[in-house]
mmCIF file of C-alpha atoms in Angstrom:
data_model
loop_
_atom_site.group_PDB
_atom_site.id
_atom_site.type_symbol
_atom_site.label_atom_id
_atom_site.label_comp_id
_atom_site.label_asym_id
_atom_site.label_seq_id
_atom_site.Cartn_x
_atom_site.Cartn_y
_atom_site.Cartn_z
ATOM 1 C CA UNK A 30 67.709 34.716 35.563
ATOM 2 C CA UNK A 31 69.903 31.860 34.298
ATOM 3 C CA UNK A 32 67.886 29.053 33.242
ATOM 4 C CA UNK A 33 69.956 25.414 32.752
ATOM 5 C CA UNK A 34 68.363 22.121 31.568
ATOM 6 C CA UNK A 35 69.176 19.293 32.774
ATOM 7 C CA UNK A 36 71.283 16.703 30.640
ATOM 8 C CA UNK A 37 69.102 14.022 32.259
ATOM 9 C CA UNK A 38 65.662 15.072 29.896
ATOM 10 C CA UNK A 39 62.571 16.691 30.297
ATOM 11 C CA UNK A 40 61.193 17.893 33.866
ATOM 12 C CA UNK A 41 57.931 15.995 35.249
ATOM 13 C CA UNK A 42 56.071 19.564 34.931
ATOM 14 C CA UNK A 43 57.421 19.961 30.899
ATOM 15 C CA UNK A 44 55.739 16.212 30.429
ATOM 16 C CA UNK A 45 52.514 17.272 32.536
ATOM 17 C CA UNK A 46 52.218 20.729 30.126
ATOM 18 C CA UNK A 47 53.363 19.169 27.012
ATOM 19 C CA UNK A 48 50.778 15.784 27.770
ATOM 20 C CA UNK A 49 47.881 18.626 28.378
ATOM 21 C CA UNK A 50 48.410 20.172 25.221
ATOM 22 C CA UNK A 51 48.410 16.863 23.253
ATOM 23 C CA UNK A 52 44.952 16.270 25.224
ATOM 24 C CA UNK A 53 43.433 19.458 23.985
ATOM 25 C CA UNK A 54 44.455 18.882 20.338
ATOM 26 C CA UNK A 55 43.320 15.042 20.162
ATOM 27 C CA UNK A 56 40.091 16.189 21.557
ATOM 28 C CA UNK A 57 39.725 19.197 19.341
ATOM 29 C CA UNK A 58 40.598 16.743 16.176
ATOM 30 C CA UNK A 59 38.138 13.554 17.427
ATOM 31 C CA UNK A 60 35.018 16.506 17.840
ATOM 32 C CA UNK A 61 35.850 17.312 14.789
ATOM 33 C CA UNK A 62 35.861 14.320 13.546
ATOM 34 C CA UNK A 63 32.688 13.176 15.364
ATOM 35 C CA UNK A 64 30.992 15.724 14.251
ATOM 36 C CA UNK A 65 31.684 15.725 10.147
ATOM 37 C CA UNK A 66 30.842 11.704 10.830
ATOM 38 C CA UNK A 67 27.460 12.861 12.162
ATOM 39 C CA UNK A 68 26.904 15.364 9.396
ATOM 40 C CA UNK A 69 27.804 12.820 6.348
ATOM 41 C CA UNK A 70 25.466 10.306 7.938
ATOM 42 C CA UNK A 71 22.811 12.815 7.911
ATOM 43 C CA UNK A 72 23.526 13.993 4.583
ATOM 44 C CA UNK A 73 23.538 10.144 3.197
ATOM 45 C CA UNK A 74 20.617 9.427 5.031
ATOM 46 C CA UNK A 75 18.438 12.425 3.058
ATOM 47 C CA UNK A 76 20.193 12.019 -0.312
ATOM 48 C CA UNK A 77 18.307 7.865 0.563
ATOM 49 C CA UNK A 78 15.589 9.692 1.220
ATOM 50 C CA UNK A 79 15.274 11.815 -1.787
ATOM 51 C CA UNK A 80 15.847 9.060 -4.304
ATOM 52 C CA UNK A 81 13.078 6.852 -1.796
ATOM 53 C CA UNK A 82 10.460 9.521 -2.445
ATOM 54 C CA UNK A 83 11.590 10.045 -6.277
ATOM 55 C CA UNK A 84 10.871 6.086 -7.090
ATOM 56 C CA UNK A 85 7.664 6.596 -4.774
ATOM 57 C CA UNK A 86 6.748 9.227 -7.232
ATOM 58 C CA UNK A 87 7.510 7.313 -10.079
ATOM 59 C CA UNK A 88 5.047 4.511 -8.631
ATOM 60 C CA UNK A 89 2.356 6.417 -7.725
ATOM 61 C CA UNK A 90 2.346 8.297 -11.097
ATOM 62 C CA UNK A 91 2.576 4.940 -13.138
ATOM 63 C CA UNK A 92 -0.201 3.312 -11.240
ATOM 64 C CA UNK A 93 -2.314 6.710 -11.615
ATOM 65 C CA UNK A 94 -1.669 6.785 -15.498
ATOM 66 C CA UNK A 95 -2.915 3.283 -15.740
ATOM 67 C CA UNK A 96 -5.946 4.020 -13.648
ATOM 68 C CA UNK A 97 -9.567 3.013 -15.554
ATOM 69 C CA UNK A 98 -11.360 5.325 -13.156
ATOM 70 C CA UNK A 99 -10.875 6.692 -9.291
ATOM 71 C CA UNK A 100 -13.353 5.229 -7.626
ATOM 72 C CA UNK A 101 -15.216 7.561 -4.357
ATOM 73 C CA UNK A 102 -15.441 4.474 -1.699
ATOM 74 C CA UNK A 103 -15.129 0.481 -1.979
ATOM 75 C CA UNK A 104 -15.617 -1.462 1.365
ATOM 76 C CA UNK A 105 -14.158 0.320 4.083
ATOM 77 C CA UNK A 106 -12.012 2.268 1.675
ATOM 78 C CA UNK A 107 -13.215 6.215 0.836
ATOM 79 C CA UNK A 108 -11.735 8.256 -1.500
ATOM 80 C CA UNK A 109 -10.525 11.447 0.148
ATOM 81 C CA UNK A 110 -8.029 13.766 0.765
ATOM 82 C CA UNK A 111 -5.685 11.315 2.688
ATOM 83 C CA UNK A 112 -6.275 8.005 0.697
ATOM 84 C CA UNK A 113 -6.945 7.542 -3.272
ATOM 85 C CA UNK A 114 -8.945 4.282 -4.792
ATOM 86 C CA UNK A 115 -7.811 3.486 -8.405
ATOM 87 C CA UNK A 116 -9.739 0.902 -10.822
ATOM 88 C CA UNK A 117 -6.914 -0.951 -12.792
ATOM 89 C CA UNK A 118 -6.626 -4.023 -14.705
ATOM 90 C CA UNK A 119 -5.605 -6.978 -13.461
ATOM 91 C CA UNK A 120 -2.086 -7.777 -13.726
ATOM 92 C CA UNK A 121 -3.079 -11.438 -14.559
ATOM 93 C CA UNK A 122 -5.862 -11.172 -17.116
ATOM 94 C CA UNK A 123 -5.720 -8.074 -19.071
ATOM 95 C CA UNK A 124 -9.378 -7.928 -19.877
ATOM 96 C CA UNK A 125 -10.123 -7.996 -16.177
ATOM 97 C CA UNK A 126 -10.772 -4.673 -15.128
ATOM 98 C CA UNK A 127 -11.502 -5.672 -11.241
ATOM 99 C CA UNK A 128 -7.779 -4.928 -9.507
ATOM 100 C CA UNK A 129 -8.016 -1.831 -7.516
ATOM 101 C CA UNK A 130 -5.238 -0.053 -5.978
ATOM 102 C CA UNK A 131 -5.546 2.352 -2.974
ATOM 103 C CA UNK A 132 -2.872 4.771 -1.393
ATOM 104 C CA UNK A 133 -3.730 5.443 2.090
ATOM 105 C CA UNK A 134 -2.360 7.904 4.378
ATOM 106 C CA UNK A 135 -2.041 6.414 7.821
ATOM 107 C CA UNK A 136 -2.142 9.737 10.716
ATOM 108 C CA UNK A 137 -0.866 7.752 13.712
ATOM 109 C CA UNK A 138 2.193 5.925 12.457
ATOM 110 C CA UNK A 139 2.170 8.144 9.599
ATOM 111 C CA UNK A 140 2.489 5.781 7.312
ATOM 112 C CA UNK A 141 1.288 6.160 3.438
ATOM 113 C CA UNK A 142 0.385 2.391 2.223
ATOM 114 C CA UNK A 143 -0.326 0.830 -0.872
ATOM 115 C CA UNK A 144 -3.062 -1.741 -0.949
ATOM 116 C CA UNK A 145 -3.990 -3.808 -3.923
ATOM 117 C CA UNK A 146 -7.345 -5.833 -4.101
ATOM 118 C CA UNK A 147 -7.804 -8.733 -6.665
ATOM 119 C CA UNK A 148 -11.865 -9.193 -6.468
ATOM 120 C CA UNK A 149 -12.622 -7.038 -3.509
ATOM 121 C CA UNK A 150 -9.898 -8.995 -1.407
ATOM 122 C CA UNK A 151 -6.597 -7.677 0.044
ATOM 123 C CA UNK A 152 -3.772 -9.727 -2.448
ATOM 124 C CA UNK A 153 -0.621 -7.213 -1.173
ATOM 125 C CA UNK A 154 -0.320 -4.615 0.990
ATOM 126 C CA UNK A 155 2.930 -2.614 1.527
ATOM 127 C CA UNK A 156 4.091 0.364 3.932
ATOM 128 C CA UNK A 157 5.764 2.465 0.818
ATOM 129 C CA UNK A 158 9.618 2.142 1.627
ATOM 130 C CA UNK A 159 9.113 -0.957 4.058
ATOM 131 C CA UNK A 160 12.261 -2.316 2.776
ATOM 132 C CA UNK A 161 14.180 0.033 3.554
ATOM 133 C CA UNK A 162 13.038 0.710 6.840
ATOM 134 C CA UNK A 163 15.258 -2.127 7.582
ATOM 135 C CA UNK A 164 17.987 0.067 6.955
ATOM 136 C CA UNK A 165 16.662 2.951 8.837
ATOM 137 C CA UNK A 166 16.367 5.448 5.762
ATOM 138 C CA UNK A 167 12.402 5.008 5.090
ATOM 139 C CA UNK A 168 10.916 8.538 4.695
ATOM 140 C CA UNK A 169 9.536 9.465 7.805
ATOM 141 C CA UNK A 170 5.893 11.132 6.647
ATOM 142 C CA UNK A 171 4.086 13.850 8.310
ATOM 143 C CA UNK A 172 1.412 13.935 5.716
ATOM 144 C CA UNK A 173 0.456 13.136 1.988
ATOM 145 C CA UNK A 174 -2.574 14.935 0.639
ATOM 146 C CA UNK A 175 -4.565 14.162 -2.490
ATOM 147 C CA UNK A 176 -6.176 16.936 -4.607
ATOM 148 C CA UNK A 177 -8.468 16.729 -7.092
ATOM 149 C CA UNK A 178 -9.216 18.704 -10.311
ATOM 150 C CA UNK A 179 -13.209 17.882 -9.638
ATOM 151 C CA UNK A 180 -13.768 17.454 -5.609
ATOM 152 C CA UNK A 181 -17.317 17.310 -6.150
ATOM 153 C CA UNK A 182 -17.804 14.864 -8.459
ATOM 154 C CA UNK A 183 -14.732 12.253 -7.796
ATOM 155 C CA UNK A 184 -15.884 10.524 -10.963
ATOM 156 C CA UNK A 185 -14.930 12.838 -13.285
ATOM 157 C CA UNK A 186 -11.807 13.488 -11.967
ATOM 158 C CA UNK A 187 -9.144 13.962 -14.595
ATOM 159 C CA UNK A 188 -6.026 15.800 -12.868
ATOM 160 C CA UNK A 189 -4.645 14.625 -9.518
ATOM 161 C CA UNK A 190 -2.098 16.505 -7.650
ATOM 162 C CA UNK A 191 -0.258 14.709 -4.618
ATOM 163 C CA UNK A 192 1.308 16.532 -1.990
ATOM 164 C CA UNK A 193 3.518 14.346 0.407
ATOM 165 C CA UNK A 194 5.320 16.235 3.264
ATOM 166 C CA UNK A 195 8.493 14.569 4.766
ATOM 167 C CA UNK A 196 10.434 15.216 7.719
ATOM 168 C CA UNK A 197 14.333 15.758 7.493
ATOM 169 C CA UNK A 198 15.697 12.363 8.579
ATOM 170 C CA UNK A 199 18.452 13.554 11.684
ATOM 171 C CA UNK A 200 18.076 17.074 12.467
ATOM 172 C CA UNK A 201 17.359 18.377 16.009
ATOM 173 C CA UNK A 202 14.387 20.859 14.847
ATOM 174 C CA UNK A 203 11.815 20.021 12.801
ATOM 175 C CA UNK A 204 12.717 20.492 8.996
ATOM 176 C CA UNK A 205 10.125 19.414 6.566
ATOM 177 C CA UNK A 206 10.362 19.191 2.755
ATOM 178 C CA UNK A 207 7.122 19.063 0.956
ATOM 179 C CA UNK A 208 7.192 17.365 -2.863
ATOM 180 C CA UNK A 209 4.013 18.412 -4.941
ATOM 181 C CA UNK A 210 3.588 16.304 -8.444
ATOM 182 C CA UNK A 211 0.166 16.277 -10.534
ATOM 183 C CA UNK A 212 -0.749 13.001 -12.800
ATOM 184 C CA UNK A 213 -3.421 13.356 -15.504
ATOM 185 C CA UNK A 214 -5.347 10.230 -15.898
ATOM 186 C CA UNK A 215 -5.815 9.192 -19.399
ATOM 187 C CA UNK A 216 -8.575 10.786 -21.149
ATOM 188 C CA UNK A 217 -11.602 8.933 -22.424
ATOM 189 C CA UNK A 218 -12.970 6.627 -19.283
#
């Protein structure tokens, strides 16, 4: 069989076969696309995450080594495995030993908060990476735990471990990461 072109162009069923092709391939390369899009803003979003938790850390550990004493309740604060109550100074008068500072795990919007009281009343509390929940890459907390070297007598309680457990910000199935760090309070109170 002979085939001849014309010397007037393409055919309309070469352009219909030729524009399905190009179809297929720009869809191919946008999915593609899409997708390494979705997977770099995921990545970003827990590499945020990580350095959120690691200046978290860093708090919690610097307000722990400046800790007189952990105290077992004050008000309707209780020292437990879910929420911590820490004697400080005051930031304002050094001699003042009557600033406490309580971490408190929060189950329903699973929240961990940071709560200072100046003289028994609330001066600040914070939702621990409030501002960047503006941005949308706040840790999202299952749980945070509190352990104790001394459980029975809170008091003498010298070694505190914390154990925070995060969810994976963006994935379909539940991924957790779980960060344990211990702080020894300074010896001598």
């Amino acid at each position: 069989m002979n085939l001849r072109y014309s010397a007037r162009g393409i055919t309309l069923i070469e352009l219909i076969a030729y524009m399905a092709i190009l179809i297929v391939v720009t869809q191919l390369i946008s999915s593609i696309f899409l997708k390494s899009t979705i997977i770099n803003e995921q990545g970003n979003r827990y590499i945020y995450s990580l350095r959120e938790v690691s200046l978290l850390q860093s708090n919690i550990k610097n307000d722990l080594r400046e800790a007189i004493e952990i105290i077992p309740s004050l008000n309707e604060y209780k020292t437990s495995d879910t929420s911590i109550i820490l004697r400080t100074f005051s930031a304002y008068d050094p001699a003042d030993a009557s600033q406490y500072i309580i971490y408190q795990m929060d189950a329903e919007p699973n929240q961990l908060k940071r709560i200072v009281l100046i003289d028994q009343k609330t001066s600040q509390a914070e939702v621990l990476g409030k501002e960047i929940a503006r941005k949308s890459f706040t840790p999202e907390f299952k749980d945070a735990k509190f352990i104790y070297d001394n459980e029975k007598d809170i008091l003498r309680a010298r070694l505190v471990t914390i154990s925070m457990v995060l969810k994976k910000p963006g994935s379909k199935h539940i991924e957790e990461t779980i960060y344990n760090f211990s702080v020894k309070l300074r010896a001598g109170r």
